[in-house]
């Protein structure tokens, strides 16, 4: 009993230490957003000498941060919704219908995880150009939807296979079709795994720098990662304003994980056991 208690204390202490180490960079970023650039270099780990919102005002005056923020929200939310919609329908088909090509179809989706998408950036750019989608937020939504589908299909297919078929059979007896079964019965049971898919894809789309750099040229259509480049000069950078922008841009991800963390942790193990 004593050894069990002591081991539990050790695990709790390790968890607290790990949490502090993980949260410290966020705290340092938050504190740096209230400092001047000179103060950041002179006392990087100290508290701000004065708590002022001047850096945040400077951020909003110096760059169109509101436009960058809105574009990031549109791209991230739209791509996540499309990944959930198409991924759930494809996974439901693969897991619930017995056709000889189901294994090949699943493998086709998994190829998206095996082949680095950046290797095909030249033909992808030419495709977007021919479709008239360059310098358009729709190009980013299409890219993030396509890159997010393979992992979503893998996770959702594993989850669907754990659900009992009796639920669907009872609904079919009552006259429900496939889409009604998916919407009214399966979707409410998918909240944990959908939380995982949502968080993973939202963070990937929100933080991505590569695709906006390739496809977006108009300053009004840039997302936060590429828009913050304007704070870097040829020989120097406005670090205080940059930390203010990073603090504001991290708030949606922190709030999302705070409210969906339980579903995220449950979704990680969904489909692991019967």
C-alpha atoms as one frame of an Amber mdcrd trajectory, in Angstrom:
protein
   0.000   0.000   0.000   2.829   2.362   0.927   4.735   1.662  -2.285   1.556
   2.217  -4.293   0.995   5.581  -2.603   4.583   6.683  -3.119   4.564   5.670
  -6.788   1.353   7.636  -7.287   2.963  10.708  -5.727   5.959  10.336  -8.031
   3.715  10.103 -11.085   1.764  13.194 -10.003   4.982  15.148  -9.448   6.269
  14.082 -12.866   2.971  15.164 -14.462   3.111  18.575 -12.719   6.735  19.125
 -13.773   5.931  18.174 -17.359   2.908  20.507 -17.376   5.026  23.398 -16.089
   7.687  22.768 -18.725   5.015  22.699 -21.437   3.283  25.872 -20.222   6.433
  27.916 -19.579   7.036  28.838 -23.259   3.445  30.097 -23.482   3.943  32.166
 -20.326   7.230  33.553 -21.669   5.545  34.478 -24.951   2.726  36.227 -23.061
   5.123  38.202 -20.852   7.307  39.182 -23.825   4.284  40.690 -25.561   4.238
  43.425 -22.883   7.937  44.267 -23.230   9.847  46.419 -25.654  12.309  44.789
 -28.033  15.250  46.163 -26.030  13.779  44.822 -22.805  13.282  41.382 -24.364
  16.998  41.142 -25.189  18.197  42.651 -21.894  15.907  40.676 -19.542  14.296
  37.872 -21.543  13.106  35.914 -18.478  12.124  38.857 -16.245   8.697  40.330
 -15.702   7.731  43.361 -17.820   8.808  46.696 -16.336   5.379  48.138 -17.177
   2.125  46.409 -18.106   1.006  48.264 -21.196  -1.070  47.396 -24.270   1.081
  49.561 -26.526   2.527  46.549 -28.353  -0.975  45.249 -29.124  -2.057  48.683
 -30.373   1.094  48.853 -32.479   0.331  45.411 -33.893  -3.155  46.436 -35.007
  -1.836  49.709 -36.477   1.246  48.275 -38.178  -0.241  45.193 -39.866  -3.825
  44.227 -40.857  -3.920  41.578 -38.143  -7.717  41.470 -38.101  -7.734  40.498
 -41.773  -5.092  37.816 -41.196  -7.053  36.459 -38.236 -10.319  36.352 -40.188
  -8.674  34.578 -43.128  -7.134  31.976 -40.815 -10.497  31.352 -39.154 -12.272
  30.947 -42.515  -9.653  28.577 -43.922  -9.269  26.472 -40.766 -12.974  26.115
 -39.936 -14.010  25.398 -43.540 -11.300  22.771 -44.068 -12.099  21.052 -40.754
 -15.813  20.872 -41.579 -15.074  19.422 -45.027 -12.634  16.871 -43.596 -15.227
  15.737 -41.052 -17.996  15.578 -43.674 -16.122  13.720 -46.413 -14.007  11.668
 -44.003 -17.020  10.382 -42.088 -18.896   9.431 -45.267 -15.872   7.655 -46.777
 -15.096   5.862 -43.508 -18.707   4.781 -43.072 -18.683   3.282 -46.572 -15.350
   1.473 -46.053 -16.250   0.100 -42.617 -19.889  -0.824 -43.196 -20.177  -2.015
 -46.812 -18.507  -5.245 -47.935 -17.094  -4.764 -51.409 -13.933  -6.323 -52.783
 -12.366  -2.913 -53.429 -12.786  -1.604 -49.854  -9.234  -2.536 -48.880  -7.858
  -0.862 -51.988  -9.949   2.246 -51.303  -8.618   2.497 -47.761  -5.072   2.038
 -49.065  -5.716   4.825 -51.590  -6.543   7.219 -48.759  -3.547   6.067 -46.725
  -1.257   6.879 -49.651  -1.852  10.499 -48.728   0.037   9.855 -45.478   2.874
   7.965 -47.165   3.686  10.437 -49.957   4.928  13.904 -48.866   2.539  16.413
 -50.391   5.285  19.021 -50.800   6.981  16.841 -53.419   4.107  17.608 -55.772
   3.937  21.338 -55.173   4.788  22.263 -58.796   1.920  20.282 -60.423  -0.363
  21.366 -57.567   0.449  25.005 -58.258  -0.181  24.517 -61.977  -3.497  22.809
 -61.171  -4.602  25.680 -58.924  -3.505  28.179 -61.570  -5.495  26.421 -64.308
  -8.544  26.328 -62.034  -8.165  30.034 -61.272  -7.707  29.414 -57.544  -4.313
  31.008 -56.995  -4.414  33.978 -54.628  -7.715  32.605 -53.350  -8.581  31.218
 -49.918 -10.386  28.348 -51.640  -7.017  26.951 -52.751  -5.921  26.649 -49.099
  -9.238  25.071 -48.104  -8.858  22.459 -50.860  -5.270  21.691 -49.851  -6.004
  21.328 -46.145  -9.066  19.200 -46.854  -7.063  16.883 -49.110  -4.137  16.588
 -46.705  -6.409  16.051 -43.686  -8.588  13.312 -45.194  -6.086  10.379 -44.988
  -5.616  10.567 -41.205  -9.318  11.285 -40.676 -10.328   8.227 -42.723  -7.860
   6.036 -40.816  -9.140   7.161 -37.397 -12.834   7.146 -38.303 -12.702   3.760
 -40.071 -11.176   2.166 -36.971 -13.906   3.737 -34.860 -16.752   2.640 -37.139
 -15.584  -0.968 -36.972 -16.103  -0.993 -33.193 -19.762   0.071 -33.383 -22.325
  -2.752 -33.196 -24.243  -3.446 -36.398 -27.447  -3.910 -34.387 -27.828  -0.127
 -34.100 -28.020   0.249 -37.868 -30.196  -2.833 -38.329 -32.748  -1.476 -35.857
 -32.779   1.859 -37.681 -33.244   0.162 -41.071 -36.233  -1.744 -39.682 -37.725
   1.642 -38.752 -37.220   2.798 -42.350 -34.063   4.914 -41.972 -31.694   5.198
 -44.928 -27.894   5.275 -44.895 -27.643   9.065 -44.622 -30.260   9.184 -41.835
 -28.387   6.454 -39.940 -25.124   8.346 -40.293 -26.646  11.670 -39.238 -28.993
  10.601 -36.436 -27.291   7.536 -34.932 -23.622   7.372 -35.845 -22.712  11.059
 -35.592 -23.832  11.461 -31.941 -21.640   8.479 -31.017 -18.650   9.964 -32.839
 -18.048  13.003 -30.634 -14.783  11.764 -29.057 -13.188  10.720 -32.329 -14.530
  13.789 -34.148 -12.901  15.931 -31.456  -9.555  14.321 -32.259  -9.961  14.847
 -36.000 -11.106  18.431 -35.459  -8.194  19.430 -33.209  -5.500  17.782 -35.330
  -6.735  19.332 -38.581  -7.469  22.758 -37.095  -3.979  23.074 -35.636  -2.419
  21.894 -38.900  -4.364  24.429 -40.981  -3.977  27.274 -38.487  -0.197  26.961
 -38.160   0.654  26.136 -41.765   3.156  28.449 -43.422   4.035  26.589 -46.614
   0.820  26.603 -48.657  -0.125  30.265 -47.963   3.386  31.226 -49.012   2.933
  29.408 -52.347  -0.676  30.172 -53.233  -1.402  33.593 -51.661   0.162  36.842
 -52.859  -2.462  39.469 -52.013  -1.784  40.950 -48.578  -5.510  41.123 -47.775
  -5.861  37.349 -48.237  -2.872  36.221 -46.189  -3.236  34.097 -43.080  -1.517
  34.793 -39.765   1.719  32.755 -40.268   2.572  34.372 -43.605   1.167  37.783
 -42.643   3.445  38.078 -39.607   6.444  38.057 -41.959   5.915  41.781 -42.436
   7.282  42.307 -38.920  10.673  40.995 -40.014  12.885  43.620 -41.611  16.010
  43.065 -43.672  18.347  43.402 -40.688  16.068  43.353 -37.649  12.653  42.307
 -36.358  10.046  43.954 -34.152  10.045  41.193 -31.554   7.667  42.811 -29.071
   4.971  43.263 -31.721   5.687  39.774 -33.038   5.124  38.242 -29.588   1.867
  40.194 -29.287   0.711  38.717 -32.602   1.756  35.216 -31.555  -0.149  35.577
 -28.298  -3.348  36.597 -30.074  -2.965  33.913 -32.735  -2.519  31.185 -30.121
  -5.780  31.970 -28.315  -8.115  30.029 -30.689  -5.994  26.879 -30.411  -5.793
  27.137 -26.629  -9.559  27.624 -26.341 -10.254  24.797 -28.781  -8.083  22.329
 -26.912  -9.448  23.521 -23.553 -13.058  22.789 -24.537 -12.372  19.670 -26.633
  -9.490  18.116 -24.684 -11.692  15.423 -23.155 -13.013  14.342 -26.557  -9.449
  14.490 -27.890  -8.100  12.087 -25.254 -11.066   9.732 -25.638 -10.727   9.836
 -29.407  -7.081   8.796 -29.271  -8.122   5.404 -27.879 -11.361   5.042 -29.841
 -11.222   1.877 -31.870  -8.270   0.480 -29.934 -10.340  -2.221 -28.231 -13.693
  -3.834 -28.828
